Structures are given as C-alpha cells and as structure tokens.
XYZ file of C-alpha atoms in Angstrom:
345
model
C -4.519 9.278 18.487
C -6.409 11.652 20.542
C -5.883 10.396 24.045
C -2.920 8.526 23.921
C -0.961 10.778 26.008
C 0.740 13.329 23.574
C 0.667 16.809 25.359
C 0.844 14.858 28.770
C 3.999 13.362 27.840
C 5.706 17.103 26.571
C 4.487 18.113 30.041
C 6.002 15.304 32.567
C 9.003 15.741 30.200
C 9.483 19.503 30.888
C 8.892 18.875 34.506
C 11.729 15.935 34.468
C 14.326 18.831 32.860
C 12.800 21.935 34.398
C 16.725 23.661 33.976
C 16.736 22.525 30.332
C 15.151 25.468 28.834
C 15.559 29.193 29.628
C 12.377 30.201 28.353
C 9.129 27.951 27.700
C 6.663 29.046 25.083
C 3.251 27.361 25.172
C 0.927 27.989 22.255
C -2.575 26.477 21.360
C -1.761 24.893 17.895
C -5.333 23.916 17.187
C -5.949 26.770 14.902
C -4.172 30.034 13.007
C -6.050 32.285 15.496
C -5.353 30.487 18.967
C -1.511 30.782 17.871
C -1.412 34.274 17.372
C -3.384 34.663 20.189
C -1.129 32.963 22.511
C 1.861 34.297 20.899
C 0.730 37.870 21.357
C -0.238 36.870 25.197
C 3.127 35.606 25.900
C 5.180 38.543 24.525
C 2.848 41.341 25.754
C 3.328 39.553 29.460
C 7.478 40.238 29.150
C 6.388 43.591 29.851
C 8.219 46.740 29.235
C 8.270 47.703 25.528
C 6.503 44.416 24.673
C 2.987 45.842 26.090
C 1.670 46.379 22.367
C 3.632 43.549 20.361
C 1.421 41.469 17.755
C 2.008 37.628 17.211
C 4.639 38.743 14.645
C 6.699 40.336 17.059
C 6.731 37.183 19.246
C 8.289 35.515 16.339
C 10.912 38.140 15.650
C 12.121 37.590 19.284
C 12.039 33.878 19.292
C 14.091 34.281 15.897
C 16.444 36.406 18.327
C 16.898 33.873 21.163
C 20.386 34.594 22.580
C 23.085 32.159 21.667
C 24.060 31.191 25.133
C 20.444 30.535 25.593
C 17.878 27.590 24.220
C 14.659 28.439 24.378
C 11.509 25.733 23.903
C 8.507 26.531 21.689
C 5.461 24.145 22.214
C 2.508 23.815 19.547
C 0.032 21.636 21.233
C -2.653 19.865 19.024
C -1.623 20.837 15.555
C -4.208 18.545 14.467
C -6.185 20.419 12.116
C -4.409 19.420 8.091
C -5.430 22.756 6.707
C -3.544 24.624 8.751
C -0.253 25.970 8.061
C 2.154 26.063 10.725
C 5.665 26.772 8.784
C 4.697 30.403 9.084
C 4.806 30.123 12.829
C 7.993 28.005 12.889
C 11.355 30.252 13.925
C 14.235 29.641 12.020
C 16.806 30.116 15.133
C 18.590 27.021 16.248
C 18.424 27.890 19.857
C 14.874 27.354 19.753
C 13.771 23.597 20.164
C 9.962 23.312 18.639
C 7.799 20.985 19.980
C 4.469 19.696 18.111
C 1.906 17.369 19.550
C -0.433 16.467 17.017
C -3.112 13.702 15.789
C -1.910 14.521 12.177
C 0.720 12.120 11.172
C 1.792 13.942 8.349
C 3.088 17.183 10.514
C 5.869 14.603 11.152
C 7.490 15.823 7.778
C 8.297 19.121 9.048
C 10.674 17.743 11.644
C 14.520 18.262 10.932
C 15.573 15.551 13.950
C 12.719 13.397 15.195
C 9.465 12.198 14.634
C 7.700 10.286 17.600
C 4.546 8.155 16.579
C 3.036 7.047 19.488
C 1.474 4.585 19.548
C -0.654 2.261 22.540
C 0.677 1.502 26.143
C 1.835 -1.977 26.616
C -0.628 -3.847 28.818
C 2.316 -3.718 31.401
C 2.163 -0.171 31.448
C -1.974 0.199 30.852
C -2.189 -1.728 34.355
C 0.318 0.382 36.095
C -1.636 3.525 34.599
C -4.835 2.555 35.735
C -3.836 1.266 38.889
C -2.466 4.767 39.763
C -5.505 6.542 38.576
C -7.312 4.016 41.013
C -5.091 4.639 44.116
C -5.042 0.805 43.822
C -2.621 -1.983 45.437
C -1.289 -3.922 42.736
C -2.339 -7.073 45.021
C -5.253 -7.843 43.025
C -7.414 -10.773 43.763
C -7.791 -13.266 40.805
C -11.080 -12.066 39.749
C -9.972 -8.314 40.151
C -6.894 -8.913 38.030
C -9.233 -10.555 35.297
C -11.123 -7.611 35.290
C -8.308 -5.155 35.008
C -7.149 -7.321 32.097
C -10.512 -7.505 30.335
C -10.844 -3.629 30.683
C -7.548 -3.410 29.233
C -8.255 -4.630 26.283
C -11.949 -3.455 26.043
C -9.839 0.290 26.395
C -7.412 -0.726 23.804
C -4.545 0.643 26.469
C -5.708 4.116 25.172
C -4.119 6.345 28.224
C -7.337 8.720 28.415
C -9.868 6.143 28.689
C -7.632 4.092 31.587
C -7.155 7.407 33.614
C -10.931 7.680 33.031
C -12.008 4.385 34.208
C -9.195 4.567 37.406
C -10.294 7.875 38.353
C -14.003 6.793 38.309
C -13.481 3.848 40.760
C -11.115 6.330 42.906
C -13.807 8.756 43.470
C -16.653 5.676 44.288
C -14.361 4.220 46.449
C -15.795 4.273 50.390
C -14.023 5.308 53.348
C -15.396 3.448 56.443
C -13.171 4.529 59.985
C -9.688 3.865 58.798
C -10.712 1.183 56.092
C -11.062 2.030 52.143
C -13.330 -0.007 50.686
C -12.505 0.373 46.735
C -14.939 0.419 43.800
C -13.629 -2.449 42.017
C -12.700 -3.000 38.242
C -14.904 -5.790 38.453
C -17.461 -3.708 39.317
C -16.716 -1.140 36.358
C -16.302 -3.645 34.083
C -20.233 -4.611 34.421
C -20.956 -0.778 34.611
C -18.879 -0.423 31.261
C -20.614 -2.624 29.481
C -24.129 -2.218 30.189
C -23.534 2.025 29.895
C -20.087 2.060 27.404
C -21.695 5.347 25.506
C -22.617 6.892 28.534
C -19.503 6.493 30.243
C -16.942 7.518 27.847
C -19.124 10.494 27.005
C -18.937 11.527 30.835
C -15.300 13.483 31.199
C -15.821 12.522 35.187
C -14.080 14.515 37.833
C -10.862 15.439 37.404
C -8.545 13.033 36.817
C -4.680 12.617 37.959
C -3.499 14.476 34.652
C -5.880 17.369 34.788
C -7.273 16.321 31.442
C -10.252 17.813 31.094
C -12.120 15.821 27.848
C -13.895 12.438 27.855
C -12.801 9.461 25.539
C -15.618 10.461 22.677
C -15.324 14.105 23.173
C -11.760 13.966 22.657
C -12.781 11.501 19.035
C -15.474 14.061 18.457
C -12.975 16.666 17.921
C -11.760 15.337 14.775
C -14.554 13.610 13.429
C -16.131 17.408 13.180
C -13.235 18.178 11.072
C -13.907 15.311 8.548
C -15.584 15.262 5.077
C -18.620 13.215 4.937
C -17.534 10.738 2.710
C -14.982 9.875 5.275
C -17.272 10.063 7.675
C -19.395 7.382 5.954
C -16.250 5.160 5.266
C -15.571 5.343 8.875
C -18.966 4.728 9.904
C -19.134 1.471 7.254
C -15.875 -0.150 8.307
C -16.716 -0.023 11.989
C -19.369 -2.978 11.436
C -16.492 -4.779 10.536
C -13.924 -6.795 12.630
C -11.699 -3.823 13.904
C -8.452 -5.579 12.772
C -7.488 -6.691 9.171
C -10.390 -4.930 7.335
C -9.382 -5.871 3.407
C -9.973 -3.446 1.551
C -10.049 -5.283 -1.184
C -13.494 -6.700 -0.405
C -15.044 -3.419 -0.629
C -13.380 -2.900 -4.322
C -14.694 -5.966 -5.300
C -18.194 -4.736 -4.389
C -17.655 -2.051 -5.679
C -16.714 -3.254 -9.135
C -19.883 -5.388 -9.155
C -22.040 -1.842 -8.522
C -22.468 -3.496 -4.791
C -25.115 -5.858 -6.700
C -26.315 -9.121 -4.882
C -24.589 -11.990 -7.205
C -27.357 -14.295 -6.504
C -30.916 -13.463 -4.996
C -32.403 -16.601 -2.730
C -34.937 -13.773 -0.644
C -37.132 -11.056 -1.451
C -35.015 -7.799 -0.392
C -36.307 -5.305 2.063
C -37.503 -1.863 0.987
C -34.769 0.294 1.662
C -32.376 -2.064 0.100
C -31.979 0.117 -3.276
C -31.071 2.436 -1.128
C -28.610 0.918 0.851
C -26.962 0.109 -2.856
C -27.271 4.230 -3.611
C -25.444 4.977 -0.754
C -22.483 2.690 -0.961
C -21.924 3.921 -4.967
C -22.048 7.520 -3.637
C -19.208 6.610 -1.092
C -16.634 5.094 -3.418
C -18.036 6.006 -7.103
C -20.754 8.036 -7.545
C -22.567 6.694 -11.047
C -18.933 5.954 -11.979
C -16.301 2.981 -11.857
C -14.606 1.895 -8.685
C -12.315 4.917 -8.083
C -9.097 3.627 -6.116
C -7.894 7.317 -6.065
C -11.089 8.139 -4.636
C -10.744 5.261 -1.816
C -7.345 6.450 -1.030
C -7.873 9.778 -0.673
C -10.097 8.749 2.199
C -8.269 6.835 3.949
C -5.302 9.120 3.840
C -7.954 11.726 5.083
C -8.475 9.203 7.957
C -4.824 8.639 8.593
C -3.780 11.937 8.957
C -6.648 12.574 11.951
C -4.997 8.701 13.297
C -8.681 7.551 12.737
C -7.207 4.373 11.593
C -4.044 2.652 10.500
C -3.000 0.605 7.452
C -0.760 -2.153 6.169
C -0.068 -4.349 3.597
C 0.299 -7.487 2.615
C 1.183 -9.200 -0.923
C 0.061 -5.842 -2.108
C -3.162 -5.974 -0.398
C -4.079 -3.327 1.923
C -5.489 -3.949 5.142
C -7.148 -1.272 7.498
C -7.294 -1.348 11.588
C -9.186 0.818 13.928
C -8.403 0.998 17.806
C -11.310 -0.678 19.707
C -12.303 2.129 20.885
C -12.966 3.853 17.718
C -14.660 1.114 16.411
C -16.854 1.462 19.531
C -17.365 5.130 19.304
C -18.542 4.862 15.706
C -21.179 1.928 16.527
C -22.424 3.810 19.168
C -23.136 6.761 17.062
C -25.210 4.464 14.539
C -27.127 2.766 17.517
C -30.339 4.051 16.211
C -32.245 1.588 14.378
C -32.477 4.321 11.235
C -28.721 4.012 10.937
C -27.674 2.393 7.622
C -24.540 1.538 7.940
C -24.430 -2.060 9.520
C -26.952 -2.915 6.370
C -24.226 -1.347 4.183
C -21.355 -3.424 5.754
C -23.434 -6.784 5.110
C -24.113 -5.889 1.400
C -20.529 -4.687 0.692
C -19.914 -8.563 1.988
C-alpha cells in the first residue's frame, strides 16, 4: 500500500551497492506522459548527439546497453492500473528493471522476482520511530506503553511512523545542553484528539525526505477509484477492519436489504439508504457476485484492501489507517455510510 516504503527501499538498495550499476535511469512512472518526459530528459542530459532525443531514442539506448555493463531502469510509482508499462520496458538483458507500485497486478510483468511489501514488524516499527524521533531506546514504562500503542494505531506503516517520530523530534526542546523530548505519550494524546489533522499534515522534512502525508498518499489512490469502489470502501470501513465477511453483504443484497422484522419506525432517510446499497451491489437486478468481485479486484489493485478465504468464504481486511482515513472522510453528520453498514448487518 502507499507509504510502506517502496521507493525508499529501492533508494537504500542503490546506496548500499553504489558500484552495482554503470548507469541508473530514474523515471516517474505515475503516468505515460511523465515516463516519456523523464526518459527524454535523461537521454538529452547525456549531451553530444543526444540533445534532440525523444523518449523512443532513450528506449533504443537502453536496448543497446553494452554487453560488459549492467544498467538499471527504475520505474517508480507505477500505480495506475490503466497504464501500459510494456511499451516502456527494454528487452536488453544487461538492463535491470525495478518497478515500484501499489498495483499488485504489476507483479505479473516480472520475469524474476515480485516482492510484495507488507507491514513492518512491531520491532522494526519501534526502531524506525525511535530513529525518526532521535530518541534513546531506553524508555520509561509509560513511554514504552505509549510507543507500542501508537505503533498499533498506525498499523506499523512506515510513512506514518516516520511522520510521528519526526513530529516528536521537531517539538523537542533544548535547555542548555539537555534535550527535553516531546514524548510519545504526548503525541498519542494529540493523535487521539486530532488524528485527521495530523495525518493530513506532511509536517517538516523527515529523515527519508518523503514529502507526502499519510492521508495525501491514500488520497492519490482514492482519486483514481470509480464511484462504486469508493462507496464499497466507505461502507466496509464501518465494519471491524479485519475479517469482514463478504457473505454478510451477499445475504443482505439477496434480500434486497429489507428488514426481516420491523420493531420500530424507520427514519425518513431509510428508503434512501436501501436504494444506495442496491445501487452499489446490484441496481435493480439480483445480487451479482461478478460485480462485487470486480469492485474488490479494483480495490486490491490499489492495495486498499486484502482478502483471504476460509472454507470457501471470502473475508476482507483493511489496514487500520485506511479504515481511519475512510471514517475521517465520512465524519460529517450527512454521511450515509454508517447507516448503510448498519442496514447490511
């Protein structure tokens, strides 16, 4: 998912092995136009006869890499499922291609390895947050408990951990030669009161120079989603974030989201809630498993949810920060998704 450290991992790898590649070609792969622009810029920067090169010339150069050299082409942030990357991939075996993406389907392009990054382990998350906060690992019992709680709330997501640690470091004070840290306990209290504001704010430059906030990172994927996928994501965010049973939605849809028994009068917007649910899953038709699977596939392609299967039953899973982000978007009283989730159940 966005913010788990894909770009940073590639960057650190190249720093760790600076002599592995003779040439490094970095390309912003967020769109077809950005790829063409960066390839053209790289080729023209070589100078000489290349000052008027276009992106096709750059690709020809990559396909002509010398046999005694190893080059690397980095296609970073190739997240758009509609992007056709194949046309930009050189076929020279002396060119290593590294692609970072939130789109898990990109893995099918790999002829060697596809590394799917998950969450950090709690110990890795703790070490990263300490590093970003410039804190000594010897914490008080209260601070350790707050740090562990914060790590759980942030779901061990790299960008959120760095953002939290950097925030603490920037608010720490210096008295003479003594540093008075802004504690994890203080940040946790602030987080519980102002989560949305903190997650939207990129804050000061962090240790890895990542410029986007947690919510900005997620917003980039959200903007590319079709409306039915957005509606579905908002709906399931009001379930518990793990083990969301798809069969619950299927059963409710097959019954047209009607109440089996009515004990109390329904509010005025009840019929509108039912209509919205029908529009997401079936319209005026019967429950369509194919339609729902298409929505799930779209959300998985953006790494906004994961799925598992137990005894032929599909369970959906959200990262806790994705759940929080969705709910924060629905924080207005006019949002219908909480009522829609209740109606499904």
